[in-house]
XYZ file of N, CA and C in Angstrom:
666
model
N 59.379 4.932 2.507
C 60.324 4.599 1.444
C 60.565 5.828 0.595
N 61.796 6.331 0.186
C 62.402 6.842 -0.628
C 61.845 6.703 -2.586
N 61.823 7.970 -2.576
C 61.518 8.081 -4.360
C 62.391 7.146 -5.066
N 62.259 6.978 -6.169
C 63.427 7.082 -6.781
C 64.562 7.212 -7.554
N 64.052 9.000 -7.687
C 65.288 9.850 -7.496
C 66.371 9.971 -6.311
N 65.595 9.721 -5.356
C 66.377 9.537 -3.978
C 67.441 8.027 -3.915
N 67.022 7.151 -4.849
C 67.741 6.299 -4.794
C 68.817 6.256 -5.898
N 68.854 7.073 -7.056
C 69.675 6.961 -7.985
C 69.755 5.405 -8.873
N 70.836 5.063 -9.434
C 70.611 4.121 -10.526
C 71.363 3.184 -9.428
N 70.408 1.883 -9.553
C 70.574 0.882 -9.003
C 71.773 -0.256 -10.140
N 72.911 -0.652 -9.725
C 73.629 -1.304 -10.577
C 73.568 -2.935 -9.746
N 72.822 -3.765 -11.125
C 72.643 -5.098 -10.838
C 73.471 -6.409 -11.280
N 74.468 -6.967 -10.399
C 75.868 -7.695 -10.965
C 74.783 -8.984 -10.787
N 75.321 -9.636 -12.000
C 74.466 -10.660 -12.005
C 73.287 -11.047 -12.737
N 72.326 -9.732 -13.546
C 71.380 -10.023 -13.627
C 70.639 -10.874 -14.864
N 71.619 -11.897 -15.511
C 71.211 -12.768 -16.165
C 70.508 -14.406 -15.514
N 71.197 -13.973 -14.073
C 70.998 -15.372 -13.228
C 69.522 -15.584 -12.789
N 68.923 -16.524 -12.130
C 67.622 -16.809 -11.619
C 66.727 -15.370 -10.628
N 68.076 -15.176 -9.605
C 67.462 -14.228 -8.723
C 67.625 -13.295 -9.584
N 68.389 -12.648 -10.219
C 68.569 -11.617 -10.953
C 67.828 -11.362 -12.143
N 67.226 -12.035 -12.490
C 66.057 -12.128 -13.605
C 64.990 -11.401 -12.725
N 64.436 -11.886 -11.972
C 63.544 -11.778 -11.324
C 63.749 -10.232 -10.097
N 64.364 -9.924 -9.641
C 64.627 -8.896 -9.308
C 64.965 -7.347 -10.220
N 65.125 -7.275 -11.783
C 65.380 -6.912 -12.397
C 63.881 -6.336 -12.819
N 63.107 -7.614 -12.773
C 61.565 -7.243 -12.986
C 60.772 -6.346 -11.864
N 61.376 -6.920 -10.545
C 60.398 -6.199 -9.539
C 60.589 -4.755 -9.773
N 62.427 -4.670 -9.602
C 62.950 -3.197 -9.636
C 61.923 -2.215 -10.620
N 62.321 -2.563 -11.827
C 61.504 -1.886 -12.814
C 59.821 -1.695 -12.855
N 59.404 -2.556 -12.200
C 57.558 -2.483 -12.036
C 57.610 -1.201 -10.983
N 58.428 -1.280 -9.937
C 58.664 -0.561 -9.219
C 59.266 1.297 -9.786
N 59.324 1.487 -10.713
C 59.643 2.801 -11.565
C 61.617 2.702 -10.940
N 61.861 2.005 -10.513
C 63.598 1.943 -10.059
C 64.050 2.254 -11.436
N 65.333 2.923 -11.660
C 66.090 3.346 -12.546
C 67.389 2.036 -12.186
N 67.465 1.053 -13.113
C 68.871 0.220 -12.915
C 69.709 -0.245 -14.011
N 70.826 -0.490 -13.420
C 71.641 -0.907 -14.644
C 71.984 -2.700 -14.503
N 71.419 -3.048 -15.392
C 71.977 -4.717 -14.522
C 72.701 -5.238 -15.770
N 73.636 -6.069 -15.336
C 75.135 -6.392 -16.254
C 75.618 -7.513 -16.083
N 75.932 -8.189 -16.725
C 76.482 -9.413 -16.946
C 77.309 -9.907 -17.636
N 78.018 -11.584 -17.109
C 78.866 -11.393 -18.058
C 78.752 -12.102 -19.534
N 77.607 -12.128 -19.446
C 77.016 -12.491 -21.058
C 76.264 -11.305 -21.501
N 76.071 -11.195 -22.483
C 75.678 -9.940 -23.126
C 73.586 -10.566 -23.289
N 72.969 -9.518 -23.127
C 71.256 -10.331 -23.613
C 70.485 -9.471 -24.124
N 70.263 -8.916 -25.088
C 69.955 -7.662 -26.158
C 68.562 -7.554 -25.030
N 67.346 -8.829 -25.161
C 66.268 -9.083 -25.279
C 65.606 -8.306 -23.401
N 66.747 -8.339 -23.024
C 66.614 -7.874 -21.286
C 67.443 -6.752 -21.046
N 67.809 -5.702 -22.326
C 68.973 -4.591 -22.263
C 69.968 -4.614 -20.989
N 70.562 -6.216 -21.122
C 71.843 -6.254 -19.953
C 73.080 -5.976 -20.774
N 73.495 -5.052 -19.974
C 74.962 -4.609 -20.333
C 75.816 -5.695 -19.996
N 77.116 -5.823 -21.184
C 78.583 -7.015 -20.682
C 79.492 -6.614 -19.810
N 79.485 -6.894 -18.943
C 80.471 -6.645 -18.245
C 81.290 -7.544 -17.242
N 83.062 -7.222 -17.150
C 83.645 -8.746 -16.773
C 84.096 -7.879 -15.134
N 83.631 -8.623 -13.907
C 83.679 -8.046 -12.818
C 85.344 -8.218 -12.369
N 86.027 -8.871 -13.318
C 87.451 -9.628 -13.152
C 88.129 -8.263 -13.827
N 87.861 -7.210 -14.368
C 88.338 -6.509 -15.387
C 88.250 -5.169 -14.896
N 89.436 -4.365 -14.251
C 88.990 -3.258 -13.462
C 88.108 -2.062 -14.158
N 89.023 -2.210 -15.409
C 88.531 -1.680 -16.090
C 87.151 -1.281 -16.738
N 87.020 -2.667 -16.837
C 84.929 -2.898 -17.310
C 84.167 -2.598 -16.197
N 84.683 -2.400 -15.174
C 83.840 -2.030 -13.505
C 83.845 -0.586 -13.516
N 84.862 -0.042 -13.849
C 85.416 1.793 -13.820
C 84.408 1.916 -15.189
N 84.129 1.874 -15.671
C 83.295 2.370 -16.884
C 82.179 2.316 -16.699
N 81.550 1.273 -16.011
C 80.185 1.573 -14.643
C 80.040 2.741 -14.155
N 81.202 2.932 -13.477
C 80.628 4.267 -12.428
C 80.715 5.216 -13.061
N 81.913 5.643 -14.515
C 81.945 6.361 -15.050
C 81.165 6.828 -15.692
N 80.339 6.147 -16.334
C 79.315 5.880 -17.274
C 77.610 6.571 -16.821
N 77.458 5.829 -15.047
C 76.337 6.222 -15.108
C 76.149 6.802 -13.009
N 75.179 7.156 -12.750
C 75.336 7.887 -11.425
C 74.705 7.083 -10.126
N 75.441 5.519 -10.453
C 75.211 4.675 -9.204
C 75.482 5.018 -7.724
N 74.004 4.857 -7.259
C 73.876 4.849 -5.810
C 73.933 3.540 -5.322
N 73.711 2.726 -5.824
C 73.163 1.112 -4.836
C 73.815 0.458 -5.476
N 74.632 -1.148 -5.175
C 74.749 -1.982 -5.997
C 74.436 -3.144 -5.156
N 73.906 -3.771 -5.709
C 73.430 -5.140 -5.709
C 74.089 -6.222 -6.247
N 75.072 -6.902 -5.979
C 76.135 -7.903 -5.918
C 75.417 -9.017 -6.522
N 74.918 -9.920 -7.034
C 74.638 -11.132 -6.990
C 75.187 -12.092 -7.991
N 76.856 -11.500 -8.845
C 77.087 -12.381 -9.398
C 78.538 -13.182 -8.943
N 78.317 -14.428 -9.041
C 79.144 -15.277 -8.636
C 79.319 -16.696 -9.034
N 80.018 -17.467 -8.314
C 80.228 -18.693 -9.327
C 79.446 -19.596 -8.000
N 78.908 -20.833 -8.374
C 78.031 -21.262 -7.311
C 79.106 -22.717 -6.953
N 78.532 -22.729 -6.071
C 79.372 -24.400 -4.769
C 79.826 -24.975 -5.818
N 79.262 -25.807 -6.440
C 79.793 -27.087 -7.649
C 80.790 -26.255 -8.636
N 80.864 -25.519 -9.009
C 81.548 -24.932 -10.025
C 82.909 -24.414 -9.252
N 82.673 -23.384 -7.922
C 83.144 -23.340 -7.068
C 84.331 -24.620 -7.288
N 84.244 -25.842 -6.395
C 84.675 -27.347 -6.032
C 85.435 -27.752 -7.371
N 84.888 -27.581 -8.727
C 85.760 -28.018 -9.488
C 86.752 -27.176 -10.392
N 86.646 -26.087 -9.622
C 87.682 -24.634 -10.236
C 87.996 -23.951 -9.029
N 88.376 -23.709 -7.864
C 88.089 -23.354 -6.720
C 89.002 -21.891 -6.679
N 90.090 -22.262 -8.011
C 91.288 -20.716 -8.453
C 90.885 -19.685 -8.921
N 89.611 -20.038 -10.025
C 89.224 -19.333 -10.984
C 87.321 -18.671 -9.857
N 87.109 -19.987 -9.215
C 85.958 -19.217 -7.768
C 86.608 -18.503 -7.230
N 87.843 -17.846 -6.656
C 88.180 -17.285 -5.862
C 88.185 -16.006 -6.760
N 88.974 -15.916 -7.375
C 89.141 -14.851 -8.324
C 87.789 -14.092 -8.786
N 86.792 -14.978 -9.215
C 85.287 -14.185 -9.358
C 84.400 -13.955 -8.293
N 84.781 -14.920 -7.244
C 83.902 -14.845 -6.020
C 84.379 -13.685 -4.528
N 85.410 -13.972 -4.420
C 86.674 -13.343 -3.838
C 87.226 -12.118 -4.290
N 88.060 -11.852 -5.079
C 88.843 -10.854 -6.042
C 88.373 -9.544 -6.412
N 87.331 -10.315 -7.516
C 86.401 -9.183 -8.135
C 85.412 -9.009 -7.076
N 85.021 -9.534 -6.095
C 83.894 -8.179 -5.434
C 84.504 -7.697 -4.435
N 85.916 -7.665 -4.301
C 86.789 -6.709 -3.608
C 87.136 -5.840 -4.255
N 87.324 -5.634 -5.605
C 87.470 -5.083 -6.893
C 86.090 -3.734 -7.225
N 85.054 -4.720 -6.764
C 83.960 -4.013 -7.033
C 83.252 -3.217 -5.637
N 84.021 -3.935 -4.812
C 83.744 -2.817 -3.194
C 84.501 -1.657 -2.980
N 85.839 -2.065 -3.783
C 86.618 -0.655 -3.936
C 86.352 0.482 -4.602
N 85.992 0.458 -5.853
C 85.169 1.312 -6.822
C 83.818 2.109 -6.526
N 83.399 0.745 -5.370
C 82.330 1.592 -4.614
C 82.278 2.738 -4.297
N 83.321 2.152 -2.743
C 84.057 2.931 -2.117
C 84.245 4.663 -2.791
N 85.186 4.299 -3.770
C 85.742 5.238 -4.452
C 84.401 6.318 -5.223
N 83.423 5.550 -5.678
C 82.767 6.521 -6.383
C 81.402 6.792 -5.305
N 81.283 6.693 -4.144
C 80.665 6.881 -3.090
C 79.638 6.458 -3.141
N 79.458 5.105 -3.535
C 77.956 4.615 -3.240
C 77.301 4.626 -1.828
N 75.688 4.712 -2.092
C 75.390 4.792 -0.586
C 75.456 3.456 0.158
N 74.895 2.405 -0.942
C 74.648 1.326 -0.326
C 74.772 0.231 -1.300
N 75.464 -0.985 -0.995
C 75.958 -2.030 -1.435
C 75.953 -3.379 -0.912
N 74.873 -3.981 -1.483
C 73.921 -5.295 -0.877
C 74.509 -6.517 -1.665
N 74.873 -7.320 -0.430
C 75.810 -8.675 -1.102
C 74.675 -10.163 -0.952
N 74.965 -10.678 -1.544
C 73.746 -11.696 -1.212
C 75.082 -12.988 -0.619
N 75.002 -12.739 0.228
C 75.877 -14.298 0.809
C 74.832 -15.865 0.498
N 75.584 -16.713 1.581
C 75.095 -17.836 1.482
C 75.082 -18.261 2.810
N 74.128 -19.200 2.911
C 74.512 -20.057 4.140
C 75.525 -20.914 4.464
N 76.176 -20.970 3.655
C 77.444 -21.689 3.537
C 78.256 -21.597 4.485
N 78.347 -20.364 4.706
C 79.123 -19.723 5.572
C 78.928 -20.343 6.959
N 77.998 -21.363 7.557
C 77.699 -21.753 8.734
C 78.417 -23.088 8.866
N 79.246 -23.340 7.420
C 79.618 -25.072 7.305
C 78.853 -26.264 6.907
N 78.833 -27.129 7.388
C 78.036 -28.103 6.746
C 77.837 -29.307 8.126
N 78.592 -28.863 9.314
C 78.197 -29.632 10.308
C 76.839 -30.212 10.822
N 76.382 -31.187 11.468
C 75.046 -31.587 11.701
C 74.630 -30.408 12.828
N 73.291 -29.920 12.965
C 73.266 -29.478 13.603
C 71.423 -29.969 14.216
N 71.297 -30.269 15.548
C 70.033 -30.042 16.657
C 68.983 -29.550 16.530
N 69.710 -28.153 15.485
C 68.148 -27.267 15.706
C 68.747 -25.836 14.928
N 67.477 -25.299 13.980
C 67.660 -24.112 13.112
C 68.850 -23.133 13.095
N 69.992 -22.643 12.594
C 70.806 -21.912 12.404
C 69.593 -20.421 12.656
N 70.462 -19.217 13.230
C 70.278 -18.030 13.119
C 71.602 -17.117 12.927
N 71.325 -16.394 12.228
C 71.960 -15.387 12.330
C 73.379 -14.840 13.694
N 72.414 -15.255 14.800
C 73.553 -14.946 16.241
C 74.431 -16.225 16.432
N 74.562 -17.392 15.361
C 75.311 -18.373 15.554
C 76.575 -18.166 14.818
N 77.362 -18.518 15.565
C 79.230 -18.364 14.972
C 78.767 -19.324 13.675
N 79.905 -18.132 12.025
C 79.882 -19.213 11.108
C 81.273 -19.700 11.087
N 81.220 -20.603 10.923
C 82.497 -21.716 10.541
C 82.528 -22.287 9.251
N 82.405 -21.584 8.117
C 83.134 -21.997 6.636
C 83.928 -23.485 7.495
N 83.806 -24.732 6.082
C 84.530 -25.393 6.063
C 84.900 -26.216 4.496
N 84.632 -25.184 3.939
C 84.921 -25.872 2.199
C 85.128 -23.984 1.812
N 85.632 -23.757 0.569
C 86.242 -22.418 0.032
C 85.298 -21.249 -0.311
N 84.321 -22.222 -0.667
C 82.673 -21.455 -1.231
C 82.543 -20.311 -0.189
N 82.293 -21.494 0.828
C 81.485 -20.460 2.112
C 82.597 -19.442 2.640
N 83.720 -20.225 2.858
C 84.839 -18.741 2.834
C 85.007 -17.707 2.672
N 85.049 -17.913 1.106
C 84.688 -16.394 0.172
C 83.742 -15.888 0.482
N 82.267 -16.470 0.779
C 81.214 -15.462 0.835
C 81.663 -14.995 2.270
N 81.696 -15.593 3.308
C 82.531 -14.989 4.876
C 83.645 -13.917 4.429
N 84.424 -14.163 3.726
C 85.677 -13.281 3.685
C 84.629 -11.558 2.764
N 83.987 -11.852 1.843
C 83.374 -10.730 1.472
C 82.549 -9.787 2.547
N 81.983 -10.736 2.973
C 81.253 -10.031 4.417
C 82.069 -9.334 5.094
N 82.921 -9.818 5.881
C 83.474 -9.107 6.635
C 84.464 -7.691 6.286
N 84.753 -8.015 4.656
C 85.429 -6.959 4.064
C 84.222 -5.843 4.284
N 83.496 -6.471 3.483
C 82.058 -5.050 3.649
C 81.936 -4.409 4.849
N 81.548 -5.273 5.861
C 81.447 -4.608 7.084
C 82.258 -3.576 7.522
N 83.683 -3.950 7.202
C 84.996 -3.367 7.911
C 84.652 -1.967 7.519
N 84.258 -1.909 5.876
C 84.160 -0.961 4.999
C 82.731 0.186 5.208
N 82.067 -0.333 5.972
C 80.772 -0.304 6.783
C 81.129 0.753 7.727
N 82.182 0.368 8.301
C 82.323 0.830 9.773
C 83.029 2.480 9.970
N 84.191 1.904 8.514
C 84.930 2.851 7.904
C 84.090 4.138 7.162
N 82.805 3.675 7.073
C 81.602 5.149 6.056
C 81.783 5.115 4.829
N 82.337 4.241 4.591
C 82.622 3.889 2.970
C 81.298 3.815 2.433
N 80.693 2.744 3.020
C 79.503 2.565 2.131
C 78.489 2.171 3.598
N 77.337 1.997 3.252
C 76.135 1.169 4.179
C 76.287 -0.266 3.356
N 76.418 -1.303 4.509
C 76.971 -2.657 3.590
C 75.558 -3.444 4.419
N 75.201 -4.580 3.107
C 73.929 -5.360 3.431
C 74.552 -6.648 3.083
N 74.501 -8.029 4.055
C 74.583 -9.041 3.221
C 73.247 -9.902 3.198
N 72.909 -10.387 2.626
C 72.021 -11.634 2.683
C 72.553 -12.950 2.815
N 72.150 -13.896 3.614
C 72.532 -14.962 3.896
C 71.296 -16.017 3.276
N 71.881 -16.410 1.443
C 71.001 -16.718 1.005
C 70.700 -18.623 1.087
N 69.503 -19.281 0.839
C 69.582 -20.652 1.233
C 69.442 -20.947 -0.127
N 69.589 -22.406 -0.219
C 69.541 -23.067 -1.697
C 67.783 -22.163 -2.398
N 68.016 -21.830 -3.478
C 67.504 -21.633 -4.473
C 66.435 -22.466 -5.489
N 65.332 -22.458 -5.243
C 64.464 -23.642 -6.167
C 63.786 -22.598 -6.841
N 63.148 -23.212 -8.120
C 62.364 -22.940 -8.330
C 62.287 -22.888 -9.996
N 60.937 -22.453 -10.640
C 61.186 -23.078 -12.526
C 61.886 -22.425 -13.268
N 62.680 -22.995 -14.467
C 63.789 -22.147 -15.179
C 64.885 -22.691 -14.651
N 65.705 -22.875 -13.364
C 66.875 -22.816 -13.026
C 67.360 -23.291 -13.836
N 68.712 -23.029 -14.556
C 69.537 -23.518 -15.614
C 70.817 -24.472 -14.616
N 70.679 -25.368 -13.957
C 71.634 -26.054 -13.222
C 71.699 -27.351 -13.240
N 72.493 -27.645 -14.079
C 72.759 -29.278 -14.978
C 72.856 -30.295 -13.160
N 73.467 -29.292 -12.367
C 74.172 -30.221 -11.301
C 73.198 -30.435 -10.516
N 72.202 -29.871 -10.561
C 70.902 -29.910 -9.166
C 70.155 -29.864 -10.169
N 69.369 -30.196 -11.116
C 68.041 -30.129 -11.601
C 67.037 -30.341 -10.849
N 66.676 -31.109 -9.615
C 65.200 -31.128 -8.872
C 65.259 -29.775 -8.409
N 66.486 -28.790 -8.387
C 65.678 -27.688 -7.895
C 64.861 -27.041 -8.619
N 65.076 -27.253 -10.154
C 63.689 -26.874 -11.054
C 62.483 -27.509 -10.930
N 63.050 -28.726 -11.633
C 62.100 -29.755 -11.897
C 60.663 -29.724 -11.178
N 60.890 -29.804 -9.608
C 60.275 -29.310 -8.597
C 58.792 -28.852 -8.645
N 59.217 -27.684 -9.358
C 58.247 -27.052 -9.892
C 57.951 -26.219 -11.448
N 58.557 -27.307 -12.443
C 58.276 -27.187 -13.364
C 56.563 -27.628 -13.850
N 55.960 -27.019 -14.585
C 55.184 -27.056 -15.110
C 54.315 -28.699 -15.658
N 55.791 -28.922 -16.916
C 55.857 -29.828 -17.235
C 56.907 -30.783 -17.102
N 57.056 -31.444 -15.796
C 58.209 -31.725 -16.009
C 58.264 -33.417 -16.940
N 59.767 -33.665 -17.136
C 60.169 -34.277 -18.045
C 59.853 -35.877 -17.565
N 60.349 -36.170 -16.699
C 59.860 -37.637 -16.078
C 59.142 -38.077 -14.649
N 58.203 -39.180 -14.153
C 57.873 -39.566 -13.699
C 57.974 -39.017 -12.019
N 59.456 -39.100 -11.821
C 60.155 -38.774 -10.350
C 61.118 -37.847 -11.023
N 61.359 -37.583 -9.349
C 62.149 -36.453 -9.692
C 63.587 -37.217 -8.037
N 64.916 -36.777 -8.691
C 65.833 -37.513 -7.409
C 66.200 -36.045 -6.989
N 65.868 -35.963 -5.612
C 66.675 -35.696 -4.880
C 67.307 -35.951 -3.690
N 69.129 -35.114 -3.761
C 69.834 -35.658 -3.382
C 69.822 -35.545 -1.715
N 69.192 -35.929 -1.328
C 69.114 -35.888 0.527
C 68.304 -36.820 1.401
N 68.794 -37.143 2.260
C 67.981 -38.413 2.813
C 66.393 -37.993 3.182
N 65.771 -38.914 3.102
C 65.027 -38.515 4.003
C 64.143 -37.547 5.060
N 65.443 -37.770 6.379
C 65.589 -37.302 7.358
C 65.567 -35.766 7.383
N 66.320 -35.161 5.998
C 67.189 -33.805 5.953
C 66.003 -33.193 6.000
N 66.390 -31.797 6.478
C 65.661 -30.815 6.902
C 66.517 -29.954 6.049
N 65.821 -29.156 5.119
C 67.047 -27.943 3.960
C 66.093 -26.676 4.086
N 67.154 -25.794 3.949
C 66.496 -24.788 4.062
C 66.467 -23.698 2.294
N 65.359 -23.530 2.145
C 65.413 -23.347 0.667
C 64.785 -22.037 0.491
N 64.837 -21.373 -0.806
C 64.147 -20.545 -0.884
C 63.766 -20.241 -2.642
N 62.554 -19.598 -2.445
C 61.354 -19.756 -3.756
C 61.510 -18.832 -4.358
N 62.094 -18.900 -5.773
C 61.859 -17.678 -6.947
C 60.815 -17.855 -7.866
N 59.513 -17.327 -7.755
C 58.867 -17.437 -8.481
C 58.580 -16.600 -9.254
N 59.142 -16.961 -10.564
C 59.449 -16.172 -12.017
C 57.830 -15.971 -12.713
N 57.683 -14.993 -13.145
C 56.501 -14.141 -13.722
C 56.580 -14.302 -14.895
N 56.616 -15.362 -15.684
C 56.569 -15.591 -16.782
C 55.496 -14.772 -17.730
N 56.214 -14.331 -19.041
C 54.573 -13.310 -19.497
C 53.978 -14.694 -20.624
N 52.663 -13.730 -20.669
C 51.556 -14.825 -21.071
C 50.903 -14.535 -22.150
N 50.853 -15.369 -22.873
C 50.483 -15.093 -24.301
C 48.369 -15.177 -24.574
N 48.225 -14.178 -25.223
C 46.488 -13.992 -25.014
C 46.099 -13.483 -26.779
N 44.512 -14.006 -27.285
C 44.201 -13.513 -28.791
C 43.468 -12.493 -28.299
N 43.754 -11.884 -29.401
C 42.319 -10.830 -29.633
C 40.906 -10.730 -30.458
């Protein structure tokens, strides 16, 4: 592995969110130099505001500081997605074409997208999805994250950049701020609030999930 000076300033879209909390921490334990930005402002985690919809607020990124890497992870999720699907496209879609161009332009080495599984559809399927299976988007979500991919790649191929996606699975774990799925906290909350916890899947379902486990700091006397 590379110093990192060799890696330059890591720019983190997203990093007010669950994964981005938490990756923000590793980076830095790790001596990583990053910039992580959002579009809420958070004094308490020195995240910069920034609107990925705004070419402008993206050009003042690169201008600003001497990004090598970016790390993609902000976006609008499925449910929010479904009941705004104009205003998902535009943040999900738009702006990280917006923000692959700028890449491009200010020569990043490498630019890591976190997709979804979405992208495989929602059909029943026999037996485990991989990677070597055709995806078939069939709702807008998974689209966009497909349509970003393949932009990257193209852009990949072209030497623009080294393009990474992740093909990420539902998300659990304590903290999640998601009114629409709460058992994915709840789960493993600490304390949680009632008795049971609903979630929404039969039975039968087999989901494929994945664990953020947040490092909460800990309070000690002297």
């Amino acid at each position: 592995m590379g110093s990192a000076t060799d890696v330059g300033t890591i720019l983190i879209t997203g990093a007010c969110g669950h994964i981005g909390q938490e990756l923000c921490r590793v980076l830095r334990e790790a001596g990583r130099k990053i910039l992580p930005v959002d579009l809420d402002h958070d004094k308490t985690r020195d995240i910069r505001t920034c609107d990925l919809r705004s070419p402008s607020d993206v050009s003042e990124l690169f201008r600003a500081y001497p990004i090598r890497t970016v790390i993609h992870l902000a976006g609008i999720l499925p449910s929010a997605f479904q009941n705004d699907p104009l205003s998902g496209a535009n943040i999900n879609l738009c702006a990280s074409c917006e923000l692959m161009r700028q890449s491009a332009v200010a020569h990043v080495k490498r630019f890591i997208f976190p997709s979804s599984m979405s992208v495989y559809g929602s059909s029943l399927t026999h037996r485990p999805l991989t990677e070597d299976d055709p995806s078939a988007p069939d709702e807008p979500y998974g689209a966009s994250k497909l349509a970003v991919e393949l932009i990257g790649q193209t852009l990949a191929r072209e030497k623009s950049f080294q393009f990474v996606a992740l093909r990420i699975a539902r998300v659990v774990g304590p903290g999640i701020k998601k009114t629409s799925s709460p058992w994915r906290s709840q789960i493993f909350e600490a304390c949680p609030q009632s008795d049971s916890i609903s979630v929404p899947f039969g039975p039968e379902a087999v989901l494929s999930l994945v664990h953020v486990e947040r490092r909460l700091p800990t309070c000690c006397s002297l």
